[in-house]
PDB file of C-alpha atoms in Angstrom:
ATOM      1  CA  MET A   1      14.770  -0.895  -2.550  1.00 97.00           C
ATOM      2  CA  LYS A   2      11.839  -1.788  -0.307  1.00 98.00           C
ATOM      3  CA  ILE A   3       8.332  -2.536  -1.553  1.00 98.00           C
ATOM      4  CA  ALA A   4       5.439  -2.669   0.926  1.00 98.00           C
ATOM      5  CA  VAL A   5       2.251  -4.522   0.028  1.00 98.00           C
ATOM      6  CA  THR A   6      -0.964  -4.150   2.030  1.00 98.00           C
ATOM      7  CA  SER A   7      -2.146  -7.554   3.242  1.00 98.00           C
ATOM      8  CA  GLN A   8      -4.451  -7.483   6.234  1.00 96.00           C
ATOM      9  CA  ASN A   9      -5.223 -11.221   5.944  1.00 97.00           C
ATOM     10  CA  ARG A  10      -1.585 -12.120   5.128  1.00 96.00           C
ATOM     11  CA  LYS A  11      -2.724 -13.776   1.856  1.00 97.00           C
ATOM     12  CA  THR A  12      -4.156 -11.173  -0.508  1.00 98.00           C
ATOM     13  CA  ILE A  13      -3.639  -7.499  -1.246  1.00 98.00           C
ATOM     14  CA  THR A  14      -5.848  -5.315   0.938  1.00 94.00           C
ATOM     15  CA  GLU A  15      -8.059  -2.743  -0.748  1.00 92.00           C
ATOM     16  CA  HIS A  16      -8.059   0.040   1.853  1.00 91.00           C
ATOM     17  CA  ALA A  17      -4.412   1.012   2.369  1.00 95.00           C
ATOM     18  CA  GLY A  18      -5.200   3.718   4.910  1.00 94.00           C
ATOM     19  CA  LYS A  19      -6.726   1.292   7.401  1.00 94.00           C
ATOM     20  CA  CYS A  20      -4.413  -1.667   6.807  1.00 96.00           C
ATOM     21  CA  ARG A  21      -2.380  -2.915   9.780  1.00 97.00           C
ATOM     22  CA  ARG A  22      -0.322  -5.656   8.097  1.00 98.00           C
ATOM     23  CA  PHE A  23       2.147  -5.293   5.272  1.00 98.00           C
ATOM     24  CA  TRP A  24       4.492  -7.594   3.408  1.00 98.00           C
ATOM     25  CA  ILE A  25       7.861  -5.898   3.021  1.00 98.00           C
ATOM     26  CA  TYR A  26       9.954  -7.062   0.070  1.00 98.00           C
ATOM     27  CA  GLU A  27      13.670  -6.302  -0.019  1.00 98.00           C
ATOM     28  CA  ILE A  28      14.852  -5.842  -3.607  1.00 98.00           C
ATOM     29  CA  GLU A  29      18.448  -5.922  -4.837  1.00 97.00           C
ATOM     30  CA  LYS A  30      19.428  -5.710  -8.489  1.00 96.00           C
ATOM     31  CA  GLY A  31      15.820  -6.272  -9.534  1.00 95.00           C
ATOM     32  CA  LEU A  32      15.392  -9.481  -7.517  1.00 97.00           C
ATOM     33  CA  VAL A  33      13.511 -10.230  -4.299  1.00 97.00           C
ATOM     34  CA  VAL A  34      16.125 -11.062  -1.645  1.00 98.00           C
ATOM     35  CA  GLY A  35      13.859 -10.939   1.398  1.00 98.00           C
ATOM     36  CA  LYS A  36      10.236 -10.890   2.472  1.00 98.00           C
ATOM     37  CA  SER A  37       8.797 -10.254   5.922  1.00 98.00           C
ATOM     38  CA  LEU A  38       5.408  -9.498   7.427  1.00 98.00           C
ATOM     39  CA  VAL A  39       5.181  -6.392   9.606  1.00 98.00           C
ATOM     40  CA  GLY A  40       2.325  -4.966  11.611  1.00 97.00           C
ATOM     41  CA  VAL A  41       1.381  -1.537  12.872  1.00 95.00           C
ATOM     42  CA  SER A  42      -0.935  -0.501  15.696  1.00 94.00           C
ATOM     43  CA  MET A  43      -4.288   1.199  15.170  1.00 92.00           C
ATOM     44  CA  HIS A  44      -2.552   4.501  16.013  1.00 91.00           C
ATOM     45  CA  GLU A  45       0.067   3.908  13.312  1.00 93.00           C
ATOM     46  CA  VAL A  46      -2.169   3.107  10.323  1.00 94.00           C
ATOM     47  CA  LEU A  47      -1.696   5.437   7.382  1.00 93.00           C
ATOM     48  CA  HIS A  48      -4.979   7.297   8.037  1.00 88.00           C
ATOM     49  CA  ALA A  49      -4.167   7.948  11.688  1.00 85.00           C
ATOM     50  CA  ASN A  50      -0.500   8.827  11.337  1.00 77.00           C
ATOM     51  CA  ARG A  51      -0.308  11.585   8.736  1.00 74.00           C
ATOM     52  CA  GLN A  52       2.994  13.119   9.815  1.00 76.00           C
ATOM     53  CA  LYS A  53       5.286  10.163   9.141  1.00 83.00           C
ATOM     54  CA  LEU A  54       5.214   6.477   8.347  1.00 90.00           C
ATOM     55  CA  ALA A  55       5.163   3.968  11.187  1.00 92.00           C
ATOM     56  CA  GLU A  56       8.599   2.564  11.984  1.00 93.00           C
ATOM     57  CA  PRO A  57       7.982  -0.814  10.277  1.00 94.00           C
ATOM     58  CA  LEU A  58       7.246   1.070   7.024  1.00 95.00           C
ATOM     59  CA  ALA A  59      10.143   3.513   7.258  1.00 91.00           C
ATOM     60  CA  GLY A  60      12.363   3.419   4.208  1.00 94.00           C
ATOM     61  CA  ILE A  61       9.849   1.956   1.748  1.00 97.00           C
ATOM     62  CA  ASN A  62      10.097   3.109  -1.851  1.00 98.00           C
ATOM     63  CA  VAL A  63       6.818   1.661  -3.168  1.00 98.00           C
ATOM     64  CA  LEU A  64       3.423   0.894  -1.604  1.00 98.00           C
ATOM     65  CA  ILE A  65       1.203  -1.551  -3.493  1.00 98.00           C
ATOM     66  CA  ALA A  66      -2.465  -1.685  -2.485  1.00 98.00           C
ATOM     67  CA  GLY A  67      -5.849  -2.634  -3.860  1.00 97.00           C
ATOM     68  CA  GLY A  68      -7.071   0.898  -3.231  1.00 95.00           C
ATOM     69  CA  MET A  69      -6.334   4.198  -1.527  1.00 94.00           C
ATOM     70  CA  GLY A  70      -7.780   7.666  -1.439  1.00 92.00           C
ATOM     71  CA  PRO A  71      -6.308  10.679  -3.197  1.00 94.00           C
ATOM     72  CA  GLY A  72      -5.038  12.210   0.049  1.00 91.00           C
ATOM     73  CA  LEU A  73      -2.892   9.196   0.868  1.00 93.00           C
ATOM     74  CA  PHE A  74      -1.819   8.838  -2.759  1.00 95.00           C
ATOM     75  CA  ASP A  75      -0.631  12.459  -2.842  1.00 93.00           C
ATOM     76  CA  ARG A  76       1.069  12.219   0.576  1.00 94.00           C
ATOM     77  CA  LEU A  77       3.040   9.165  -0.538  1.00 95.00           C
ATOM     78  CA  MET A  78       4.078  10.875  -3.776  1.00 95.00           C
ATOM     79  CA  GLN A  79       5.206  13.975  -1.872  1.00 94.00           C
ATOM     80  CA  GLY A  80       7.215  11.725   0.447  1.00 93.00           C
ATOM     81  CA  GLY A  81       9.032  10.103  -2.474  1.00 95.00           C
ATOM     82  CA  ILE A  82       7.092   6.837  -2.264  1.00 96.00           C
ATOM     83  CA  LEU A  83       5.493   5.415  -5.399  1.00 97.00           C
ATOM     84  CA  PRO A  84       1.855   4.488  -4.659  1.00 97.00           C
ATOM     85  CA  VAL A  85       0.567   1.643  -6.833  1.00 98.00           C
ATOM     86  CA  ILE A  86      -3.104   0.659  -6.979  1.00 97.00           C
ATOM     87  CA  THR A  87      -3.799  -2.692  -8.600  1.00 97.00           C
ATOM     88  CA  LEU A  88      -6.471  -5.340  -9.060  1.00 96.00           C
ATOM     89  CA  GLU A  89      -3.845  -8.066  -8.616  1.00 97.00           C
ATOM     90  CA  GLU A  90      -4.674  -9.975  -5.439  1.00 97.00           C
ATOM     91  CA  ASP A  91      -1.489 -12.003  -4.922  1.00 98.00           C
ATOM     92  CA  PRO A  92       1.308 -10.011  -3.211  1.00 98.00           C
ATOM     93  CA  ASP A  93       4.137 -12.098  -4.720  1.00 98.00           C
ATOM     94  CA  ALA A  94       2.656 -11.848  -8.217  1.00 98.00           C
ATOM     95  CA  ALA A  95       2.185  -8.077  -7.855  1.00 98.00           C
ATOM     96  CA  VAL A  96       5.800  -7.522  -6.818  1.00 98.00           C
ATOM     97  CA  ALA A  97       7.091  -9.761  -9.606  1.00 98.00           C
ATOM     98  CA  ALA A  98       4.942  -7.925 -12.162  1.00 98.00           C
ATOM     99  CA  LEU A  99       6.055  -4.522 -10.827  1.00 98.00           C
ATOM    100  CA  LEU A 100       9.712  -5.533 -11.109  1.00 98.00           C
ATOM    101  CA  ALA A 101       9.062  -6.731 -14.681  1.00 97.00           C
ATOM    102  CA  ASN A 102       7.323  -3.407 -15.405  1.00 96.00           C
ATOM    103  CA  ASN A 103       4.212  -5.410 -16.214  1.00 96.00           C
ATOM    104  CA  LEU A 104       1.835  -4.649 -13.325  1.00 96.00           C
ATOM    105  CA  ASP A 105      -1.534  -3.241 -14.353  1.00 93.00           C
ATOM    106  CA  ARG A 106      -2.104  -0.076 -12.337  1.00 94.00           C
ATOM    107  CA  LEU A 107      -5.357   1.675 -11.586  1.00 93.00           C
ATOM    108  CA  PRO A 108      -5.698   5.454 -11.294  1.00 91.00           C
ATOM    109  CA  VAL A 109      -6.532   6.998  -7.944  1.00 88.00           C
ATOM    110  CA  ARG A 110     -10.134   8.129  -7.742  1.00 82.00           C
ATOM    111  CA  ARG A 111     -10.279  11.883  -7.294  1.00 77.00           C
ATOM    112  CA  SER A 112     -14.065  12.194  -6.903  1.00 65.00           C
ATOM    113  CA  ARG A 113     -15.215  13.467  -3.504  1.00 56.00           C
ATOM    114  CA  ARG A 114     -18.287  11.253  -3.726  1.00 51.00           C
ATOM    115  CA  CYS A 115     -16.187   8.100  -4.218  1.00 44.00           C
ATOM    116  CA  ARG A 116     -14.003   8.998  -1.257  1.00 44.00           C
ATOM    117  CA  GLU A 117     -17.016   9.434   1.033  1.00 45.00           C
ATOM    118  CA  GLN A 118     -18.429   6.109  -0.161  1.00 46.00           C
ATOM    119  CA  GLN A 119     -15.107   4.357   0.503  1.00 46.00           C
ATOM    120  CA  HIS A 120     -15.081   5.577   4.092  1.00 46.00           C
ATOM    121  CA  ALA A 121     -18.703   4.609   4.609  1.00 43.00           C
ATOM    122  CA  LEU A 122     -17.968   1.108   3.313  1.00 40.00           C
ATOM    123  CA  GLY A 123     -14.538   0.754   4.958  1.00 42.00           C
TER     124      GLY A 123
END
């Protein structure tokens, strides 16, 4: 299993998954982390810009953990068989460990049109 975590600054979980260009990729085997690497995507490959398929560095992920994402991206990931997880946890390692322990607090995706417009104005 592969878990991707948004981390634009390489330290904390990024809030806006659709614009993020850096991701920690965790390789999971038998419930344990067996590998971790940082990957990057170009501006043309971010999740907002590339709606048809995931950028090559994200191909094969099973889970995407982020601090926030819009309903369109959330639904697209679900339809693609990828579990989208929104969390307030800021530490990527702690978030993955909590997810594997089935103990990660998850936030719902905001479905309000007004919230989505505000996110884009702020992002």
